[in-house]
Amino acid sequence: MFKKYLYIILFIVAIIGLSYVQYQYFRIGLNLAGTQFNENMGDAAKEIKNELKIKNELTFLVGSAISKDDLSFRLSMDSIQDASIYFMNEFLQDKLLEHGIKTGYGFSLYQKDSTAYLSSKDSFTDEDKLLRYPIILEGYLPDLLGKRLILELQFENVNRYFLSQLNGLTIPSIVFLFIIIFVIVWVYRAFYLQMNLITTTNEFINNLTHELKTPVFTIGVATKILQEKGHEDERELIGMIRKQVDKLKGQIDKVLELGSIERKRGFINKKEIDLKPMLIELSSNFEQVSKLENFEFSFDLKGESYMTMADEYHLENAINGLLENAKKYSREKAVIALEAYKEGKYLIIKVRDRGIGINADDLKKIFDKYYRVSDGDLHHAKGYGLGLNYVKRIVHLHKGKIEVESTVHEGSTFVLKIPLLKND
Ligand code: ADP
């Protein structure tokens, strides 16, 4: 679970980091575009200034317009002004294009501290955002007027112009970034669905094999009794059934084992669940076994429901293990009781037997892996010393506790404490 979130966080950090780097590149790009624009503008301004120094058709026309001298033309003053704006515009546009400046512009020809003589017709909406390039004119025109003349070039929305120049880079980088995000989210989702599928399949196999276990076990016990009590001529047949049942048991155990190997990664799979139905079923099954095998078993499950955060399958295995032990470690007819009740924040499950008991020294070690009490008497009880270790691990994985009380020759009581959900 932790790893899952770690990967998501790493992914988000990487994407944010990458976007930040892209953004910085983008800013550098904008700055470069700005610098280049200024350089080009500088060159263009120089050329414009040079060409307007001398008297030529354009400067003569402009000169006439601003000095309001219409003697040389058979035109009205307004037409002369319009014509000079038109030709000035053409001239400036050529110069700007020659220097690679393709954005919209305006111009204004004015004398310092006074109103403009000539202005391009385009009016700009936001005067504050205008980028202005003043060119102080020399030569013919200022000499004609005897005043300082300034030709100002104005550019609006240069940033948008720079952006359009950078679009070839920004749009692909945004598109690629989105493709990366999309692919990773998609792969992650597919992986997650696959994991879910594996878990569900595992759960299904576990449940199925588990469901098979009880009837097979009961058939086994029943045939064992039949074989002992039955007629001589039936025994062979019953023996065959027993053999096959044992085989089936072995197969089921194998599948269950496989399931737990698969489960190792998550090992237990807890969910909100009422344990009462499971305990009822488990007790009834064991009661059936007690009738067949002729021992005493009683159970008492107090309270309506036992809401816990639990892996039902493993807990059931653990309790079954305790019941099996109670049966296994009883000398004569076993007397076993299972009790469950709620106490404070815990569900208490007690498995009590009147069996051989465990002495104080061994009692400390019975939960250790492979530990078995080395009593000469006990050798009829088979085992590997793994059962109680498993029970303890499962209880701890449920944040619960396990306790045991025992007196030699009198019996033992195993107590499991499983935390209840707050609302139960
Ligand atoms: P196994 O039963 O395979 O030997 P367990 O881990 O289940 O392994 O038990 C460890 C030891 O604890 C057993 O060998 C047995 O001596 C002792 N033990 C377990 N349960 C009981 C019981 N109910 N009464 C007496 N002794 C028990």
PDB file of N, CA and C in Angstrom, residues 364-410:
ATOM      1  N   LYS A 364       5.982 -21.052  27.562  1.00  0.00           N
ATOM      2  CA  LYS A 364       6.625 -19.843  27.011  1.00  0.00           C
ATOM      3  C   LYS A 364       7.045 -20.037  25.556  1.00  0.00           C
ATOM      4  N   LYS A 365       7.221 -21.324  25.183  1.00  0.00           N
ATOM      5  CA  LYS A 365       7.828 -21.555  23.865  1.00  0.00           C
ATOM      6  C   LYS A 365       6.871 -22.075  22.807  1.00  0.00           C
ATOM      7  N   ILE A 366       5.649 -22.445  23.216  1.00  0.00           N
ATOM      8  CA  ILE A 366       4.779 -23.140  22.245  1.00  0.00           C
ATOM      9  C   ILE A 366       4.444 -22.318  21.010  1.00  0.00           C
ATOM     10  N   PHE A 367       4.603 -20.978  21.110  1.00  0.00           N
ATOM     11  CA  PHE A 367       4.277 -20.154  19.932  1.00  0.00           C
ATOM     12  C   PHE A 367       5.470 -20.003  18.978  1.00  0.00           C
ATOM     13  N   ASP A 368       6.635 -20.535  19.403  1.00  0.00           N
ATOM     14  CA  ASP A 368       7.810 -20.445  18.532  1.00  0.00           C
ATOM     15  C   ASP A 368       7.660 -21.406  17.358  1.00  0.00           C
ATOM     16  N   LYS A 369       8.291 -21.010  16.245  1.00  0.00           N
ATOM     17  CA  LYS A 369       8.230 -21.857  15.053  1.00  0.00           C
ATOM     18  C   LYS A 369       8.902 -23.206  15.354  1.00  0.00           C
ATOM     19  N   TYR A 370       8.327 -24.274  14.916  1.00  0.00           N
ATOM     20  CA  TYR A 370       8.827 -25.653  15.031  1.00  0.00           C
ATOM     21  C   TYR A 370       8.914 -26.182  16.466  1.00  0.00           C
ATOM     22  N   TYR A 371       8.421 -25.397  17.452  1.00  0.00           N
ATOM     23  CA  TYR A 371       8.518 -25.902  18.813  1.00  0.00           C
ATOM     24  C   TYR A 371       7.409 -26.896  19.100  1.00  0.00           C
ATOM     25  N   ARG A 372       7.837 -28.086  19.640  1.00  0.00           N
ATOM     26  CA  ARG A 372       6.855 -29.085  20.064  1.00  0.00           C
ATOM     27  C   ARG A 372       7.260 -29.566  21.444  1.00  0.00           C
ATOM     28  N   VAL A 373       6.272 -29.799  22.285  1.00  0.00           N
ATOM     29  CA  VAL A 373       6.596 -30.282  23.633  1.00  0.00           C
ATOM     30  C   VAL A 373       7.113 -31.711  23.505  1.00  0.00           C
ATOM     31  N   SER A 374       8.308 -31.914  24.068  1.00  0.00           N
ATOM     32  CA  SER A 374       8.920 -33.239  23.881  1.00  0.00           C
ATOM     33  C   SER A 374       8.531 -34.161  25.028  1.00  0.00           C
ATOM     34  N   ASP A 375       7.307 -34.578  24.972  1.00  0.00           N
ATOM     35  CA  ASP A 375       6.807 -35.513  25.973  1.00  0.00           C
ATOM     36  C   ASP A 375       6.716 -36.866  25.293  1.00  0.00           C
ATOM     37  N   GLY A 376       7.331 -37.873  25.911  1.00  0.00           N
ATOM     38  CA  GLY A 376       7.339 -39.211  25.323  1.00  0.00           C
ATOM     39  C   GLY A 376       5.939 -39.685  24.945  1.00  0.00           C
ATOM     40  N   ASP A 377       5.011 -39.282  25.753  1.00  0.00           N
ATOM     41  CA  ASP A 377       3.634 -39.726  25.578  1.00  0.00           C
ATOM     42  C   ASP A 377       2.973 -39.214  24.304  1.00  0.00           C
ATOM     43  N   LEU A 378       3.505 -38.112  23.875  1.00  0.00           N
ATOM     44  CA  LEU A 378       2.774 -37.345  22.865  1.00  0.00           C
ATOM     45  C   LEU A 378       2.918 -37.845  21.446  1.00  0.00           C
ATOM     46  N   HIS A 379       3.766 -38.835  21.283  1.00  0.00           N
ATOM     47  CA  HIS A 379       4.142 -39.132  19.901  1.00  0.00           C
ATOM     48  C   HIS A 379       3.025 -39.618  19.004  1.00  0.00           C
ATOM     49  N   HIS A 380       1.912 -39.912  19.594  1.00  0.00           N
ATOM     50  CA  HIS A 380       0.800 -40.306  18.717  1.00  0.00           C
ATOM     51  C   HIS A 380       0.226 -39.069  18.021  1.00  0.00           C
ATOM     52  N   ALA A 381       0.516 -37.882  18.561  1.00  0.00           N
ATOM     53  CA  ALA A 381      -0.019 -36.663  17.933  1.00  0.00           C
ATOM     54  C   ALA A 381       0.991 -36.119  16.937  1.00  0.00           C
ATOM     55  N   LYS A 382       0.581 -36.138  15.659  1.00  0.00           N
ATOM     56  CA  LYS A 382       1.512 -35.686  14.621  1.00  0.00           C
ATOM     57  C   LYS A 382       1.499 -34.166  14.488  1.00  0.00           C
ATOM     58  N   GLY A 383       2.595 -33.603  14.066  1.00  0.00           N
ATOM     59  CA  GLY A 383       2.620 -32.158  13.839  1.00  0.00           C
ATOM     60  C   GLY A 383       4.026 -31.672  13.574  1.00  0.00           C
ATOM     61  N   TYR A 384       4.122 -30.403  13.191  1.00  0.00           N
ATOM     62  CA  TYR A 384       5.447 -29.835  12.866  1.00  0.00           C
ATOM     63  C   TYR A 384       5.787 -28.647  13.751  1.00  0.00           C
ATOM     64  N   GLY A 385       4.926 -28.356  14.689  1.00  0.00           N
ATOM     65  CA  GLY A 385       5.191 -27.197  15.558  1.00  0.00           C
ATOM     66  C   GLY A 385       4.987 -25.866  14.847  1.00  0.00           C
ATOM     67  N   LEU A 386       4.141 -25.881  13.830  1.00  0.00           N
ATOM     68  CA  LEU A 386       3.920 -24.640  13.064  1.00  0.00           C
ATOM     69  C   LEU A 386       2.578 -23.984  13.383  1.00  0.00           C
ATOM     70  N   GLY A 387       1.626 -24.827  13.844  1.00  0.00           N
ATOM     71  CA  GLY A 387       0.248 -24.359  14.014  1.00  0.00           C
ATOM     72  C   GLY A 387       0.113 -23.136  14.891  1.00  0.00           C
ATOM     73  N   LEU A 388       0.648 -23.195  16.098  1.00  0.00           N
ATOM     74  CA  LEU A 388       0.474 -22.074  17.032  1.00  0.00           C
ATOM     75  C   LEU A 388       1.241 -20.832  16.569  1.00  0.00           C
ATOM     76  N   ASN A 389       2.363 -21.076  15.896  1.00  0.00           N
ATOM     77  CA  ASN A 389       3.125 -19.934  15.367  1.00  0.00           C
ATOM     78  C   ASN A 389       2.288 -19.181  14.334  1.00  0.00           C
ATOM     79  N   TYR A 390       1.596 -19.948  13.506  1.00  0.00           N
ATOM     80  CA  TYR A 390       0.699 -19.350  12.505  1.00  0.00           C
ATOM     81  C   TYR A 390      -0.426 -18.583  13.197  1.00  0.00           C
ATOM     82  N   VAL A 391      -1.020 -19.208  14.226  1.00  0.00           N
ATOM     83  CA  VAL A 391      -2.117 -18.553  14.953  1.00  0.00           C
ATOM     84  C   VAL A 391      -1.636 -17.210  15.519  1.00  0.00           C
ATOM     85  N   LYS A 392      -0.447 -17.233  16.127  1.00  0.00           N
ATOM     86  CA  LYS A 392       0.072 -15.996  16.731  1.00  0.00           C
ATOM     87  C   LYS A 392       0.297 -14.927  15.666  1.00  0.00           C
ATOM     88  N   ARG A 393       0.867 -15.337  14.519  1.00  0.00           N
ATOM     89  CA  ARG A 393       1.129 -14.358  13.442  1.00  0.00           C
ATOM     90  C   ARG A 393      -0.163 -13.730  12.946  1.00  0.00           C
ATOM     91  N   ILE A 394      -1.155 -14.580  12.750  1.00  0.00           N
ATOM     92  CA  ILE A 394      -2.436 -14.072  12.242  1.00  0.00           C
ATOM     93  C   ILE A 394      -3.057 -13.100  13.243  1.00  0.00           C
ATOM     94  N   VAL A 395      -3.027 -13.486  14.523  1.00  0.00           N
ATOM     95  CA  VAL A 395      -3.620 -12.603  15.543  1.00  0.00           C
ATOM     96  C   VAL A 395      -2.883 -11.259  15.565  1.00  0.00           C
ATOM     97  N   HIS A 396      -1.563 -11.303  15.473  1.00  0.00           N
ATOM     98  CA  HIS A 396      -0.795 -10.043  15.483  1.00  0.00           C
ATOM     99  C   HIS A 396      -1.079  -9.196  14.247  1.00  0.00           C
ATOM    100  N   LEU A 397      -1.261  -9.876  13.105  1.00  0.00           N
ATOM    101  CA  LEU A 397      -1.590  -9.125  11.886  1.00  0.00           C
ATOM    102  C   LEU A 397      -2.955  -8.451  11.987  1.00  0.00           C
ATOM    103  N   HIS A 398      -3.760  -8.913  12.942  1.00  0.00           N
ATOM    104  CA  HIS A 398      -5.057  -8.262  13.187  1.00  0.00           C
ATOM    105  C   HIS A 398      -4.963  -7.274  14.347  1.00  0.00           C
ATOM    106  N   LYS A 399      -3.724  -6.967  14.744  1.00  0.00           N
ATOM    107  CA  LYS A 399      -3.477  -6.071  15.886  1.00  0.00           C
ATOM    108  C   LYS A 399      -4.152  -6.613  17.153  1.00  0.00           C
ATOM    109  N   GLY A 400      -4.209  -7.919  17.240  1.00  0.00           N
ATOM    110  CA  GLY A 400      -4.847  -8.547  18.402  1.00  0.00           C
ATOM    111  C   GLY A 400      -3.818  -9.168  19.340  1.00  0.00           C
ATOM    112  N   LYS A 401      -4.322  -9.896  20.336  1.00  0.00           N
ATOM    113  CA  LYS A 401      -3.429 -10.522  21.316  1.00  0.00           C
ATOM    114  C   LYS A 401      -3.801 -11.986  21.463  1.00  0.00           C
ATOM    115  N   ILE A 402      -2.821 -12.782  21.837  1.00  0.00           N
ATOM    116  CA  ILE A 402      -3.120 -14.189  22.135  1.00  0.00           C
ATOM    117  C   ILE A 402      -2.539 -14.525  23.504  1.00  0.00           C
ATOM    118  N   GLU A 403      -3.341 -15.189  24.320  1.00  0.00           N
ATOM    119  CA  GLU A 403      -2.888 -15.576  25.655  1.00  0.00           C
ATOM    120  C   GLU A 403      -3.223 -17.041  25.865  1.00  0.00           C
ATOM    121  N   VAL A 404      -2.477 -17.667  26.771  1.00  0.00           N
ATOM    122  CA  VAL A 404      -2.783 -19.074  27.060  1.00  0.00           C
ATOM    123  C   VAL A 404      -2.607 -19.336  28.557  1.00  0.00           C
ATOM    124  N   GLU A 405      -3.534 -20.116  29.065  1.00  0.00           N
ATOM    125  CA  GLU A 405      -3.416 -20.567  30.460  1.00  0.00           C
ATOM    126  C   GLU A 405      -3.473 -22.075  30.409  1.00  0.00           C
ATOM    127  N   SER A 406      -2.637 -22.715  31.212  1.00  0.00           N
ATOM    128  CA  SER A 406      -2.669 -24.177  31.147  1.00  0.00           C
ATOM    129  C   SER A 406      -2.183 -24.807  32.452  1.00  0.00           C
ATOM    130  N   THR A 407      -2.778 -25.907  32.791  1.00  0.00           N
ATOM    131  CA  THR A 407      -2.323 -26.670  33.952  1.00  0.00           C
ATOM    132  C   THR A 407      -2.179 -28.117  33.490  1.00  0.00           C
ATOM    133  N   VAL A 408      -1.022 -28.670  33.789  1.00  0.00           N
ATOM    134  CA  VAL A 408      -0.754 -30.041  33.348  1.00  0.00           C
ATOM    135  C   VAL A 408      -1.837 -30.970  33.910  1.00  0.00           C
ATOM    136  N   HIS A 409      -2.302 -31.868  33.070  1.00  0.00           N
ATOM    137  CA  HIS A 409      -3.344 -32.867  33.375  1.00  0.00           C
ATOM    138  C   HIS A 409      -4.738 -32.272  33.521  1.00  0.00           C
ATOM    139  N   GLU A 410      -4.841 -30.975  33.536  1.00  0.00           N
ATOM    140  CA  GLU A 410      -6.180 -30.394  33.715  1.00  0.00           C
ATOM    141  C   GLU A 410      -6.733 -29.775  32.440  1.00  0.00           C
TER     142      GLU A 410
END
